[in-house]
Every structure is written in structure tokens, then in C-alpha cells.
mmCIF file with all atom_site columns, N, CA and C in Angstrom:
data_model
loop_
_atom_site.group_PDB
_atom_site.id
_atom_site.type_symbol
_atom_site.label_atom_id
_atom_site.label_alt_id
_atom_site.label_comp_id
_atom_site.label_asym_id
_atom_site.label_entity_id
_atom_site.label_seq_id
_atom_site.pdbx_PDB_ins_code
_atom_site.Cartn_x
_atom_site.Cartn_y
_atom_site.Cartn_z
_atom_site.occupancy
_atom_site.B_iso_or_equiv
_atom_site.pdbx_formal_charge
_atom_site.auth_seq_id
_atom_site.auth_comp_id
_atom_site.auth_asym_id
_atom_site.auth_atom_id
_atom_site.pdbx_PDB_model_num
ATOM 1   N N  . MET X 1 1  ? 164.240 224.599 203.338 1.00 0.00 ? 1  MET X N  1
ATOM 2   C CA . MET X 1 1  ? 163.008 225.432 202.214 1.00 0.00 ? 1  MET X CA 1
ATOM 3   C C  . MET X 1 1  ? 162.260 226.328 203.063 1.00 0.00 ? 1  MET X C  1
ATOM 4   N N  . GLY X 1 2  ? 161.792 227.107 202.435 1.00 0.00 ? 2  GLY X N  1
ATOM 5   C CA . GLY X 1 2  ? 160.909 228.220 203.339 1.00 0.00 ? 2  GLY X CA 1
ATOM 6   C C  . GLY X 1 2  ? 159.419 227.995 202.661 1.00 0.00 ? 2  GLY X C  1
ATOM 7   N N  . GLU X 1 3  ? 158.562 228.517 203.364 1.00 0.00 ? 3  GLU X N  1
ATOM 8   C CA . GLU X 1 3  ? 157.186 228.175 203.031 1.00 0.00 ? 3  GLU X CA 1
ATOM 9   C C  . GLU X 1 3  ? 156.678 228.770 201.753 1.00 0.00 ? 3  GLU X C  1
ATOM 10  N N  . ASP X 1 4  ? 157.265 229.970 201.185 1.00 0.00 ? 4  ASP X N  1
ATOM 11  C CA . ASP X 1 4  ? 157.038 230.624 199.895 1.00 0.00 ? 4  ASP X CA 1
ATOM 12  C C  . ASP X 1 4  ? 157.714 229.337 198.659 1.00 0.00 ? 4  ASP X C  1
ATOM 13  N N  . GLN X 1 5  ? 158.338 228.392 198.924 1.00 0.00 ? 5  GLN X N  1
ATOM 14  C CA . GLN X 1 5  ? 159.052 227.556 198.245 1.00 0.00 ? 5  GLN X CA 1
ATOM 15  C C  . GLN X 1 5  ? 158.324 226.177 197.797 1.00 0.00 ? 5  GLN X C  1
ATOM 16  N N  . GLY X 1 6  ? 157.298 226.218 199.243 1.00 0.00 ? 6  GLY X N  1
ATOM 17  C CA . GLY X 1 6  ? 156.761 224.960 199.011 1.00 0.00 ? 6  GLY X CA 1
ATOM 18  C C  . GLY X 1 6  ? 157.211 223.789 199.678 1.00 0.00 ? 6  GLY X C  1
ATOM 19  N N  . GLY X 1 7  ? 158.282 224.109 200.435 1.00 0.00 ? 7  GLY X N  1
ATOM 20  C CA . GLY X 1 7  ? 158.826 223.219 201.339 1.00 0.00 ? 7  GLY X CA 1
ATOM 21  C C  . GLY X 1 7  ? 157.896 222.557 202.576 1.00 0.00 ? 7  GLY X C  1
ATOM 22  N N  . PRO X 1 8  ? 158.634 221.699 203.575 1.00 0.00 ? 8  PRO X N  1
ATOM 23  C CA . PRO X 1 8  ? 157.852 221.053 204.369 1.00 0.00 ? 8  PRO X CA 1
ATOM 24  C C  . PRO X 1 8  ? 157.122 221.933 205.252 1.00 0.00 ? 8  PRO X C  1
ATOM 25  N N  . SER X 1 9  ? 157.263 223.139 205.360 1.00 0.00 ? 9  SER X N  1
ATOM 26  C CA . SER X 1 9  ? 156.513 223.983 206.116 1.00 0.00 ? 9  SER X CA 1
ATOM 27  C C  . SER X 1 9  ? 155.465 224.566 205.450 1.00 0.00 ? 9  SER X C  1
ATOM 28  N N  . ALA X 1 10 ? 155.093 224.592 204.139 1.00 0.00 ? 10 ALA X N  1
ATOM 29  C CA . ALA X 1 10 ? 154.101 224.707 203.337 1.00 0.00 ? 10 ALA X CA 1
ATOM 30  C C  . ALA X 1 10 ? 153.136 223.778 203.703 1.00 0.00 ? 10 ALA X C  1
ATOM 31  N N  . ARG X 1 11 ? 151.881 224.147 203.903 1.00 0.00 ? 11 ARG X N  1
ATOM 32  C CA . ARG X 1 11 ? 150.596 223.214 204.340 1.00 0.00 ? 11 ARG X CA 1
ATOM 33  C C  . ARG X 1 11 ? 149.372 224.034 203.527 1.00 0.00 ? 11 ARG X C  1
ATOM 34  N N  . VAL X 1 12 ? 148.893 222.960 202.835 1.00 0.00 ? 12 VAL X N  1
ATOM 35  C CA . VAL X 1 12 ? 147.686 223.247 202.117 1.00 0.00 ? 12 VAL X CA 1
ATOM 36  C C  . VAL X 1 12 ? 146.583 223.302 203.125 1.00 0.00 ? 12 VAL X C  1
ATOM 37  N N  . ARG X 1 13 ? 145.623 224.564 203.141 1.00 0.00 ? 13 ARG X N  1
ATOM 38  C CA . ARG X 1 13 ? 144.459 224.639 203.911 1.00 0.00 ? 13 ARG X CA 1
ATOM 39  C C  . ARG X 1 13 ? 143.432 224.153 203.139 1.00 0.00 ? 13 ARG X C  1
ATOM 40  N N  . TYR X 1 14 ? 142.681 222.993 204.031 1.00 0.00 ? 14 TYR X N  1
ATOM 41  C CA . TYR X 1 14 ? 141.322 222.661 203.566 1.00 0.00 ? 14 TYR X CA 1
ATOM 42  C C  . TYR X 1 14 ? 140.088 223.142 204.034 1.00 0.00 ? 14 TYR X C  1
ATOM 43  N N  . LEU X 1 15 ? 139.142 223.286 203.599 1.00 0.00 ? 15 LEU X N  1
ATOM 44  C CA . LEU X 1 15 ? 137.890 224.018 203.948 1.00 0.00 ? 15 LEU X CA 1
ATOM 45  C C  . LEU X 1 15 ? 136.894 222.972 203.716 1.00 0.00 ? 15 LEU X C  1
ATOM 46  N N  . THR X 1 16 ? 135.960 223.108 204.869 1.00 0.00 ? 16 THR X N  1
ATOM 47  C CA . THR X 1 16 ? 134.796 222.269 204.617 1.00 0.00 ? 16 THR X CA 1
ATOM 48  C C  . THR X 1 16 ? 133.636 222.870 203.641 1.00 0.00 ? 16 THR X C  1
ATOM 49  N N  . VAL X 1 17 ? 132.729 222.243 203.509 1.00 0.00 ? 17 VAL X N  1
ATOM 50  C CA . VAL X 1 17 ? 131.631 222.628 202.566 1.00 0.00 ? 17 VAL X CA 1
ATOM 51  C C  . VAL X 1 17 ? 131.068 223.729 203.146 1.00 0.00 ? 17 VAL X C  1
ATOM 52  N N  . VAL X 1 18 ? 130.652 223.794 204.388 1.00 0.00 ? 18 VAL X N  1
ATOM 53  C CA . VAL X 1 18 ? 129.838 224.722 204.936 1.00 0.00 ? 18 VAL X CA 1
ATOM 54  C C  . VAL X 1 18 ? 130.867 226.175 204.943 1.00 0.00 ? 18 VAL X C  1
ATOM 55  N N  . GLU X 1 19 ? 132.126 226.065 205.254 1.00 0.00 ? 19 GLU X N  1
ATOM 56  C CA . GLU X 1 19 ? 133.198 227.161 205.175 1.00 0.00 ? 19 GLU X CA 1
ATOM 57  C C  . GLU X 1 19 ? 133.033 227.832 203.813 1.00 0.00 ? 19 GLU X C  1
ATOM 58  N N  . VAL X 1 20 ? 133.341 227.113 202.615 1.00 0.00 ? 20 VAL X N  1
ATOM 59  C CA . VAL X 1 20 ? 133.223 227.091 201.285 1.00 0.00 ? 20 VAL X CA 1
ATOM 60  C C  . VAL X 1 20 ? 131.902 228.123 200.996 1.00 0.00 ? 20 VAL X C  1
ATOM 61  N N  . ALA X 1 21 ? 130.834 227.651 201.490 1.00 0.00 ? 21 ALA X N  1
ATOM 62  C CA . ALA X 1 21 ? 129.506 227.842 201.122 1.00 0.00 ? 21 ALA X CA 1
ATOM 63  C C  . ALA X 1 21 ? 129.251 229.535 201.805 1.00 0.00 ? 21 ALA X C  1
ATOM 64  N N  . ASP X 1 22 ? 129.968 229.651 203.077 1.00 0.00 ? 22 ASP X N  1
ATOM 65  C CA . ASP X 1 22 ? 129.856 230.837 203.909 1.00 0.00 ? 22 ASP X CA 1
ATOM 66  C C  . ASP X 1 22 ? 130.827 231.902 203.138 1.00 0.00 ? 22 ASP X C  1
ATOM 67  N N  . LEU X 1 23 ? 131.957 231.499 202.615 1.00 0.00 ? 23 LEU X N  1
ATOM 68  C CA . LEU X 1 23 ? 132.791 232.439 202.113 1.00 0.00 ? 23 LEU X CA 1
ATOM 69  C C  . LEU X 1 23 ? 132.037 232.678 200.919 1.00 0.00 ? 23 LEU X C  1
ATOM 70  N N  . MET X 1 24 ? 131.476 231.886 200.002 1.00 0.00 ? 24 MET X N  1
ATOM 71  C CA . MET X 1 24 ? 131.100 232.272 198.716 1.00 0.00 ? 24 MET X CA 1
ATOM 72  C C  . MET X 1 24 ? 129.602 232.928 198.678 1.00 0.00 ? 24 MET X C  1
ATOM 73  N N  . ARG X 1 25 ? 128.971 232.657 199.758 1.00 0.00 ? 25 ARG X N  1
ATOM 74  C CA . ARG X 1 25 ? 127.533 233.352 200.070 1.00 0.00 ? 25 ARG X CA 1
ATOM 75  C C  . ARG X 1 25 ? 126.560 232.754 199.235 1.00 0.00 ? 25 ARG X C  1
ATOM 76  N N  . VAL X 1 26 ? 126.836 231.378 199.448 1.00 0.00 ? 26 VAL X N  1
ATOM 77  C CA . VAL X 1 26 ? 125.760 230.424 198.407 1.00 0.00 ? 26 VAL X CA 1
ATOM 78  C C  . VAL X 1 26 ? 125.327 229.322 199.313 1.00 0.00 ? 26 VAL X C  1
ATOM 79  N N  . SER X 1 27 ? 124.544 228.379 198.866 1.00 0.00 ? 27 SER X N  1
ATOM 80  C CA . SER X 1 27 ? 124.037 227.072 199.859 1.00 0.00 ? 27 SER X CA 1
ATOM 81  C C  . SER X 1 27 ? 124.974 226.051 199.742 1.00 0.00 ? 27 SER X C  1
ATOM 82  N N  . ARG X 1 28 ? 124.897 225.158 200.995 1.00 0.00 ? 28 ARG X N  1
ATOM 83  C CA . ARG X 1 28 ? 126.034 224.043 200.615 1.00 0.00 ? 28 ARG X CA 1
ATOM 84  C C  . ARG X 1 28 ? 125.343 223.094 199.482 1.00 0.00 ? 28 ARG X C  1
ATOM 85  N N  . MET X 1 29 ? 124.270 223.143 199.158 1.00 0.00 ? 29 MET X N  1
ATOM 86  C CA . MET X 1 29 ? 123.957 222.523 197.808 1.00 0.00 ? 29 MET X CA 1
ATOM 87  C C  . MET X 1 29 ? 124.275 222.875 196.685 1.00 0.00 ? 29 MET X C  1
ATOM 88  N N  . THR X 1 30 ? 124.883 224.258 196.616 1.00 0.00 ? 30 THR X N  1
ATOM 89  C CA . THR X 1 30 ? 125.494 224.970 195.470 1.00 0.00 ? 30 THR X CA 1
ATOM 90  C C  . THR X 1 30 ? 127.124 224.662 195.332 1.00 0.00 ? 30 THR X C  1
ATOM 91  N N  . VAL X 1 31 ? 127.321 224.207 196.476 1.00 0.00 ? 31 VAL X N  1
ATOM 92  C CA . VAL X 1 31 ? 129.017 223.781 196.676 1.00 0.00 ? 31 VAL X CA 1
ATOM 93  C C  . VAL X 1 31 ? 128.952 222.482 196.418 1.00 0.00 ? 31 VAL X C  1
ATOM 94  N N  . TYR X 1 32 ? 128.288 221.504 196.739 1.00 0.00 ? 32 TYR X N  1
ATOM 95  C CA . TYR X 1 32 ? 128.106 220.116 196.362 1.00 0.00 ? 32 TYR X CA 1
ATOM 96  C C  . TYR X 1 32 ? 128.107 219.875 195.012 1.00 0.00 ? 32 TYR X C  1
ATOM 97  N N  . ARG X 1 33 ? 127.312 220.647 194.306 1.00 0.00 ? 33 ARG X N  1
ATOM 98  C CA . ARG X 1 33 ? 126.971 220.806 192.848 1.00 0.00 ? 33 ARG X CA 1
ATOM 99  C C  . ARG X 1 33 ? 128.165 220.917 192.112 1.00 0.00 ? 33 ARG X C  1
ATOM 100 N N  . LEU X 1 34 ? 128.783 222.095 192.378 1.00 0.00 ? 34 LEU X N  1
ATOM 101 C CA . LEU X 1 34 ? 130.334 222.450 191.819 1.00 0.00 ? 34 LEU X CA 1
ATOM 102 C C  . LEU X 1 34 ? 131.188 221.272 191.981 1.00 0.00 ? 34 LEU X C  1
ATOM 103 N N  . VAL X 1 35 ? 131.093 220.454 193.306 1.00 0.00 ? 35 VAL X N  1
ATOM 104 C CA . VAL X 1 35 ? 132.079 219.578 193.338 1.00 0.00 ? 35 VAL X CA 1
ATOM 105 C C  . VAL X 1 35 ? 131.837 218.662 192.620 1.00 0.00 ? 35 VAL X C  1
ATOM 106 N N  . HIS X 1 36 ? 130.707 218.120 192.519 1.00 0.00 ? 36 HIS X N  1
ATOM 107 C CA . HIS X 1 36 ? 130.002 216.764 191.566 1.00 0.00 ? 36 HIS X CA 1
ATOM 108 C C  . HIS X 1 36 ? 130.289 217.130 190.327 1.00 0.00 ? 36 HIS X C  1
ATOM 109 N N  . ALA X 1 37 ? 130.072 218.397 189.832 1.00 0.00 ? 37 ALA X N  1
ATOM 110 C CA . ALA X 1 37 ? 130.238 218.685 188.357 1.00 0.00 ? 37 ALA X CA 1
ATOM 111 C C  . ALA X 1 37 ? 131.870 218.975 188.123 1.00 0.00 ? 37 ALA X C  1
ATOM 112 N N  . GLY X 1 38 ? 132.630 218.705 189.139 1.00 0.00 ? 38 GLY X N  1
ATOM 113 C CA . GLY X 1 38 ? 134.040 218.790 188.901 1.00 0.00 ? 38 GLY X CA 1
ATOM 114 C C  . GLY X 1 38 ? 134.486 220.249 188.520 1.00 0.00 ? 38 GLY X C  1
ATOM 115 N N  . GLU X 1 39 ? 133.669 221.226 188.681 1.00 0.00 ? 39 GLU X N  1
ATOM 116 C CA . GLU X 1 39 ? 134.072 222.434 188.411 1.00 0.00 ? 39 GLU X CA 1
ATOM 117 C C  . GLU X 1 39 ? 134.925 223.099 189.715 1.00 0.00 ? 39 GLU X C  1
ATOM 118 N N  . LEU X 1 40 ? 134.809 222.488 191.062 1.00 0.00 ? 40 LEU X N  1
ATOM 119 C CA . LEU X 1 40 ? 135.447 223.043 192.258 1.00 0.00 ? 40 LEU X CA 1
ATOM 120 C C  . LEU X 1 40 ? 136.054 221.447 192.656 1.00 0.00 ? 40 LEU X C  1
ATOM 121 N N  . PRO X 1 41 ? 137.581 221.443 192.648 1.00 0.00 ? 41 PRO X N  1
ATOM 122 C CA . PRO X 1 41 ? 138.321 220.319 193.323 1.00 0.00 ? 41 PRO X CA 1
ATOM 123 C C  . PRO X 1 41 ? 137.829 220.252 194.541 1.00 0.00 ? 41 PRO X C  1
ATOM 124 N N  . ALA X 1 42 ? 138.010 218.747 194.826 1.00 0.00 ? 42 ALA X N  1
ATOM 125 C CA . ALA X 1 42 ? 137.865 218.627 196.473 1.00 0.00 ? 42 ALA X CA 1
ATOM 126 C C  . ALA X 1 42 ? 138.396 217.328 196.718 1.00 0.00 ? 42 ALA X C  1
ATOM 127 N N  . VAL X 1 43 ? 138.640 217.019 198.036 1.00 0.00 ? 43 VAL X N  1
ATOM 128 C CA . VAL X 1 43 ? 139.128 215.583 198.401 1.00 0.00 ? 43 VAL X CA 1
ATOM 129 C C  . VAL X 1 43 ? 138.247 215.006 199.390 1.00 0.00 ? 43 VAL X C  1
ATOM 130 N N  . ARG X 1 44 ? 137.697 214.169 199.104 1.00 0.00 ? 44 ARG X N  1
ATOM 131 C CA . ARG X 1 44 ? 136.824 213.130 199.843 1.00 0.00 ? 44 ARG X CA 1
ATOM 132 C C  . ARG X 1 44 ? 137.617 212.542 201.070 1.00 0.00 ? 44 ARG X C  1
ATOM 133 N N  . VAL X 1 45 ? 137.083 213.008 202.317 1.00 0.00 ? 45 VAL X N  1
ATOM 134 C CA . VAL X 1 45 ? 137.494 212.351 203.441 1.00 0.00 ? 45 VAL X CA 1
ATOM 135 C C  . VAL X 1 45 ? 136.260 211.900 204.413 1.00 0.00 ? 45 VAL X C  1
ATOM 136 N N  . GLY X 1 46 ? 136.364 210.506 204.336 1.00 0.00 ? 46 GLY X N  1
ATOM 137 C CA . GLY X 1 46 ? 135.067 209.716 204.775 1.00 0.00 ? 46 GLY X CA 1
ATOM 138 C C  . GLY X 1 46 ? 133.870 209.893 203.827 1.00 0.00 ? 46 GLY X C  1
ATOM 139 N N  . ARG X 1 47 ? 133.059 210.405 204.645 1.00 0.00 ? 47 ARG X N  1
ATOM 140 C CA . ARG X 1 47 ? 131.767 210.838 203.821 1.00 0.00 ? 47 ARG X CA 1
ATOM 141 C C  . ARG X 1 47 ? 131.527 212.163 203.308 1.00 0.00 ? 47 ARG X C  1
ATOM 142 N N  . SER X 1 48 ? 132.303 212.830 203.670 1.00 0.00 ? 48 SER X N  1
ATOM 143 C CA . SER X 1 48 ? 132.462 214.577 203.396 1.00 0.00 ? 48 SER X CA 1
ATOM 144 C C  . SER X 1 48 ? 133.596 214.953 202.578 1.00 0.00 ? 48 SER X C  1
ATOM 145 N N  . PHE X 1 49 ? 133.509 216.276 202.302 1.00 0.00 ? 49 PHE X N  1
ATOM 146 C CA . PHE X 1 49 ? 134.622 216.638 201.157 1.00 0.00 ? 49 PHE X CA 1
ATOM 147 C C  . PHE X 1 49 ? 135.274 217.898 201.995 1.00 0.00 ? 49 PHE X C  1
ATOM 148 N N  . ARG X 1 50 ? 136.339 218.074 201.407 1.00 0.00 ? 50 ARG X N  1
ATOM 149 C CA . ARG X 1 50 ? 137.192 219.077 201.806 1.00 0.00 ? 50 ARG X CA 1
ATOM 150 C C  . ARG X 1 50 ? 137.620 219.788 200.680 1.00 0.00 ? 50 ARG X C  1
ATOM 151 N N  . VAL X 1 51 ? 137.725 221.047 200.508 1.00 0.00 ? 51 VAL X N  1
ATOM 152 C CA . VAL X 1 51 ? 138.101 221.865 199.394 1.00 0.00 ? 51 VAL X CA 1
ATOM 153 C C  . VAL X 1 51 ? 139.548 222.651 199.867 1.00 0.00 ? 51 VAL X C  1
ATOM 154 N N  . PRO X 1 52 ? 140.660 222.391 198.839 1.00 0.00 ? 52 PRO X N  1
ATOM 155 C CA . PRO X 1 52 ? 141.849 223.215 198.989 1.00 0.00 ? 52 PRO X CA 1
ATOM 156 C C  . PRO X 1 52 ? 141.445 224.640 198.937 1.00 0.00 ? 52 PRO X C  1
ATOM 157 N N  . GLN X 1 53 ? 142.305 225.426 199.763 1.00 0.00 ? 53 GLN X N  1
ATOM 158 C CA . GLN X 1 53 ? 141.892 226.920 199.684 1.00 0.00 ? 53 GLN X CA 1
ATOM 159 C C  . GLN X 1 53 ? 142.334 227.270 198.522 1.00 0.00 ? 53 GLN X C  1
ATOM 160 N N  . ASP X 1 54 ? 143.465 226.738 197.887 1.00 0.00 ? 54 ASP X N  1
ATOM 161 C CA . ASP X 1 54 ? 144.243 227.301 196.427 1.00 0.00 ? 54 ASP X CA 1
ATOM 162 C C  . ASP X 1 54 ? 143.085 227.264 195.396 1.00 0.00 ? 54 ASP X C  1
ATOM 163 N N  . ALA X 1 55 ? 142.327 225.712 195.500 1.00 0.00 ? 55 ALA X N  1
ATOM 164 C CA . ALA X 1 55 ? 141.510 225.360 194.339 1.00 0.00 ? 55 ALA X CA 1
ATOM 165 C C  . ALA X 1 55 ? 140.065 226.451 194.448 1.00 0.00 ? 55 ALA X C  1
ATOM 166 N N  . LEU X 1 56 ? 139.748 226.862 195.739 1.00 0.00 ? 56 LEU X N  1
ATOM 167 C CA . LEU X 1 56 ? 138.565 227.990 195.794 1.00 0.00 ? 56 LEU X CA 1
ATOM 168 C C  . LEU X 1 56 ? 138.945 229.028 195.324 1.00 0.00 ? 56 LEU X C  1
ATOM 169 N N  . ASP X 1 57 ? 140.269 229.731 195.424 1.00 0.00 ? 57 ASP X N  1
ATOM 170 C CA . ASP X 1 57 ? 140.729 230.726 195.035 1.00 0.00 ? 57 ASP X CA 1
ATOM 171 C C  . ASP X 1 57 ? 140.814 230.776 193.610 1.00 0.00 ? 57 ASP X C  1
ATOM 172 N N  . ALA X 1 58 ? 141.445 229.640 193.154 1.00 0.00 ? 58 ALA X N  1
ATOM 173 C CA . ALA X 1 58 ? 141.395 229.654 191.700 1.00 0.00 ? 58 ALA X CA 1
ATOM 174 C C  . ALA X 1 58 ? 140.011 229.662 191.085 1.00 0.00 ? 58 ALA X C  1
ATOM 175 N N  . TYR X 1 59 ? 139.063 228.980 191.595 1.00 0.00 ? 59 TYR X N  1
ATOM 176 C CA . TYR X 1 59 ? 137.516 228.835 190.878 1.00 0.00 ? 59 TYR X CA 1
ATOM 177 C C  . TYR X 1 59 ? 137.133 230.308 190.849 1.00 0.00 ? 59 TYR X C  1
ATOM 178 N N  . LEU X 1 60 ? 137.289 231.012 192.178 1.00 0.00 ? 60 LEU X N  1
ATOM 179 C CA . LEU X 1 60 ? 136.649 232.324 192.239 1.00 0.00 ? 60 LEU X CA 1
ATOM 180 C C  . LEU X 1 60 ? 137.345 233.506 191.169 1.00 0.00 ? 60 LEU X C  1
ATOM 181 N N  . ARG X 1 61 ? 138.638 233.169 191.107 1.00 0.00 ? 61 ARG X N  1
ATOM 182 C CA . ARG X 1 61 ? 139.342 233.984 189.996 1.00 0.00 ? 61 ARG X CA 1
ATOM 183 C C  . ARG X 1 61 ? 138.752 233.895 188.533 1.00 0.00 ? 61 ARG X C  1
ATOM 184 N N  . SER X 1 62 ? 138.917 232.584 188.301 1.00 0.00 ? 62 SER X N  1
ATOM 185 C CA . SER X 1 62 ? 138.364 232.101 186.807 1.00 0.00 ? 62 SER X CA 1
ATOM 186 C C  . SER X 1 62 ? 136.729 232.260 186.763 1.00 0.00 ? 62 SER X C  1
ATOM 187 N N  . SER X 1 63 ? 136.083 232.408 187.777 1.00 0.00 ? 63 SER X N  1
ATOM 188 C CA . SER X 1 63 ? 134.687 232.790 187.485 1.00 0.00 ? 63 SER X CA 1
ATOM 189 C C  . SER X 1 63 ? 134.261 234.344 187.499 1.00 0.00 ? 63 SER X C  1
ATOM 190 N N  . ALA X 1 64 ? 135.237 235.109 187.918 1.00 0.00 ? 64 ALA X N  1
ATOM 191 C CA . ALA X 1 64 ? 135.179 236.604 187.851 1.00 0.00 ? 64 ALA X CA 1
ATOM 192 C C  . ALA X 1 64 ? 134.393 237.222 186.412 1.00 0.00 ? 64 ALA X C  1
ATOM 193 N N  . THR X 1 65 ? 133.596 238.009 186.388 1.00 0.00 ? 65 THR X N  1
ATOM 194 C CA . THR X 1 65 ? 133.079 238.387 185.310 1.00 0.00 ? 65 THR X CA 1
ATOM 195 C C  . THR X 1 65 ? 133.690 239.874 185.160 1.00 0.00 ? 65 THR X C  1
ATOM 196 N N  . VAL X 1 66 ? 133.754 240.638 186.243 1.00 0.00 ? 66 VAL X N  1
ATOM 197 C CA . VAL X 1 66 ? 134.422 241.806 186.209 1.00 0.00 ? 66 VAL X CA 1
ATOM 198 C C  . VAL X 1 66 ? 135.439 241.936 186.903 1.00 0.00 ? 66 VAL X C  1
ATOM 199 N N  . GLU X 1 67 ? 136.492 242.537 186.371 1.00 0.00 ? 67 GLU X N  1
ATOM 200 C CA . GLU X 1 67 ? 137.920 242.754 187.417 1.00 0.00 ? 67 GLU X CA 1
ATOM 201 C C  . GLU X 1 67 ? 137.728 243.676 188.660 1.00 0.00 ? 67 GLU X C  1
ATOM 202 N N  . PRO X 1 68 ? 138.060 243.418 189.736 1.00 0.00 ? 68 PRO X N  1
ATOM 203 C CA . PRO X 1 68 ? 137.611 244.308 190.837 1.00 0.00 ? 68 PRO X CA 1
ATOM 204 C C  . PRO X 1 68 ? 138.080 245.787 190.670 1.00 0.00 ? 68 PRO X C  1
ATOM 205 N N  . GLU X 1 69 ? 139.206 245.922 190.055 1.00 0.00 ? 69 GLU X N  1
ATOM 206 C CA . GLU X 1 69 ? 139.683 247.178 189.995 1.00 0.00 ? 69 GLU X CA 1
ATOM 207 C C  . GLU X 1 69 ? 138.828 247.913 188.669 1.00 0.00 ? 69 GLU X C  1
ATOM 208 N N  . ALA X 1 70 ? 138.356 247.400 187.729 1.00 0.00 ? 70 ALA X N  1
ATOM 209 C CA . ALA X 1 70 ? 137.641 248.075 186.575 1.00 0.00 ? 70 ALA X CA 1
ATOM 210 C C  . ALA X 1 70 ? 136.292 248.326 187.037 1.00 0.00 ? 70 ALA X C  1
ATOM 211 N N  . PHE X 1 71 ? 135.480 247.364 188.082 1.00 0.00 ? 71 PHE X N  1
ATOM 212 C CA . PHE X 1 71 ? 134.519 247.647 188.798 1.00 0.00 ? 71 PHE X CA 1
ATOM 213 C C  . PHE X 1 71 ? 134.315 248.868 189.421 1.00 0.00 ? 71 PHE X C  1
ATOM 214 N N  . GLY X 1 72 ? 135.507 249.044 190.189 1.00 0.00 ? 72 GLY X N  1
ATOM 215 C CA . GLY X 1 72 ? 135.545 250.459 191.204 1.00 0.00 ? 72 GLY X CA 1
ATOM 216 C C  . GLY X 1 72 ? 135.689 251.715 190.323 1.00 0.00 ? 72 GLY X C  1
ATOM 217 N N  . GLU X 1 73 ? 136.315 251.680 189.181 1.00 0.00 ? 73 GLU X N  1
ATOM 218 C CA . GLU X 1 73 ? 136.506 252.535 188.414 1.00 0.00 ? 73 GLU X CA 1
ATOM 219 C C  . GLU X 1 73 ? 135.225 253.030 187.582 1.00 0.00 ? 73 GLU X C  1
ATOM 220 N N  . GLU X 1 74 ? 134.641 252.128 187.168 1.00 0.00 ? 74 GLU X N  1
ATOM 221 C CA . GLU X 1 74 ? 133.105 252.141 186.570 1.00 0.00 ? 74 GLU X CA 1
ATOM 222 C C  . GLU X 1 74 ? 132.323 253.098 187.495 1.00 0.00 ? 74 GLU X C  1
ATOM 223 N N  . ARG X 1 75 ? 132.118 252.454 188.784 1.00 0.00 ? 75 ARG X N  1
ATOM 224 C CA . ARG X 1 75 ? 131.291 252.849 189.609 1.00 0.00 ? 75 ARG X CA 1
ATOM 225 C C  . ARG X 1 75 ? 131.530 254.610 190.050 1.00 0.00 ? 75 ARG X C  1
ATOM 226 N N  . ARG X 1 76 ? 132.811 255.007 190.116 1.00 0.00 ? 76 ARG X N  1
ATOM 227 C CA . ARG X 1 76 ? 133.158 256.375 190.282 1.00 0.00 ? 76 ARG X CA 1
ATOM 228 C C  . ARG X 1 76 ? 133.106 257.257 189.611 1.00 0.00 ? 76 ARG X C  1
ATOM 229 N N  . SER X 1 77 ? 132.986 256.823 188.083 1.00 0.00 ? 77 SER X N  1
ATOM 230 C CA . SER X 1 77 ? 132.855 257.737 187.047 1.00 0.00 ? 77 SER X CA 1
ATOM 231 C C  . SER X 1 77 ? 131.218 257.794 186.507 1.00 0.00 ? 77 SER X C  1
ATOM 232 N N  . SER X 1 78 ? 130.539 257.226 187.118 1.00 0.00 ? 78 SER X N  1
ATOM 233 C CA . SER X 1 78 ? 129.096 257.352 186.912 1.00 0.00 ? 78 SER X CA 1
ATOM 234 C C  . SER X 1 78 ? 128.465 258.776 187.493 1.00 0.00 ? 78 SER X C  1
#
């Protein structure tokens, strides 16, 4: 099985709260609030959290208010 089929070589990438905060350009507290509110799925590892990369990507897609393509087109026509 290949990586694109979800076989043994497919790995989930987990991000720390600090990494998620850096990627989203928000504070660590904002990430913790999202996790505790159940808006951003996370796995507890000891006393810390890890966020699956796929979960972060899905959260960002679902939170988008403007499609990137539409935003670019609107800006050019102004």
C-alpha cells in the first residue's frame, strides 16, 4: 500500500500548540481555547496537546470567510 492509500507508510503529522499558533499567527492561548472548546481536535500527550496537521488544515478551510481565488480576483479589479 502506498502513502496516498493510507497504508503503513502514511503517517499523521502532529503539531505542538506553539507550531499551530505560529502557523495561524495567533497566541498559544487562542489555540488552547480552540482545543478546549472542541473547535480544533487535539490529542493529549501527558500534560500537553498535539494537533494533527489534517485537523488544522480542515479547521482553516472551514473557517475561511473568503475563497483565496475570489479574494485575488476582487483585489485586481479594484
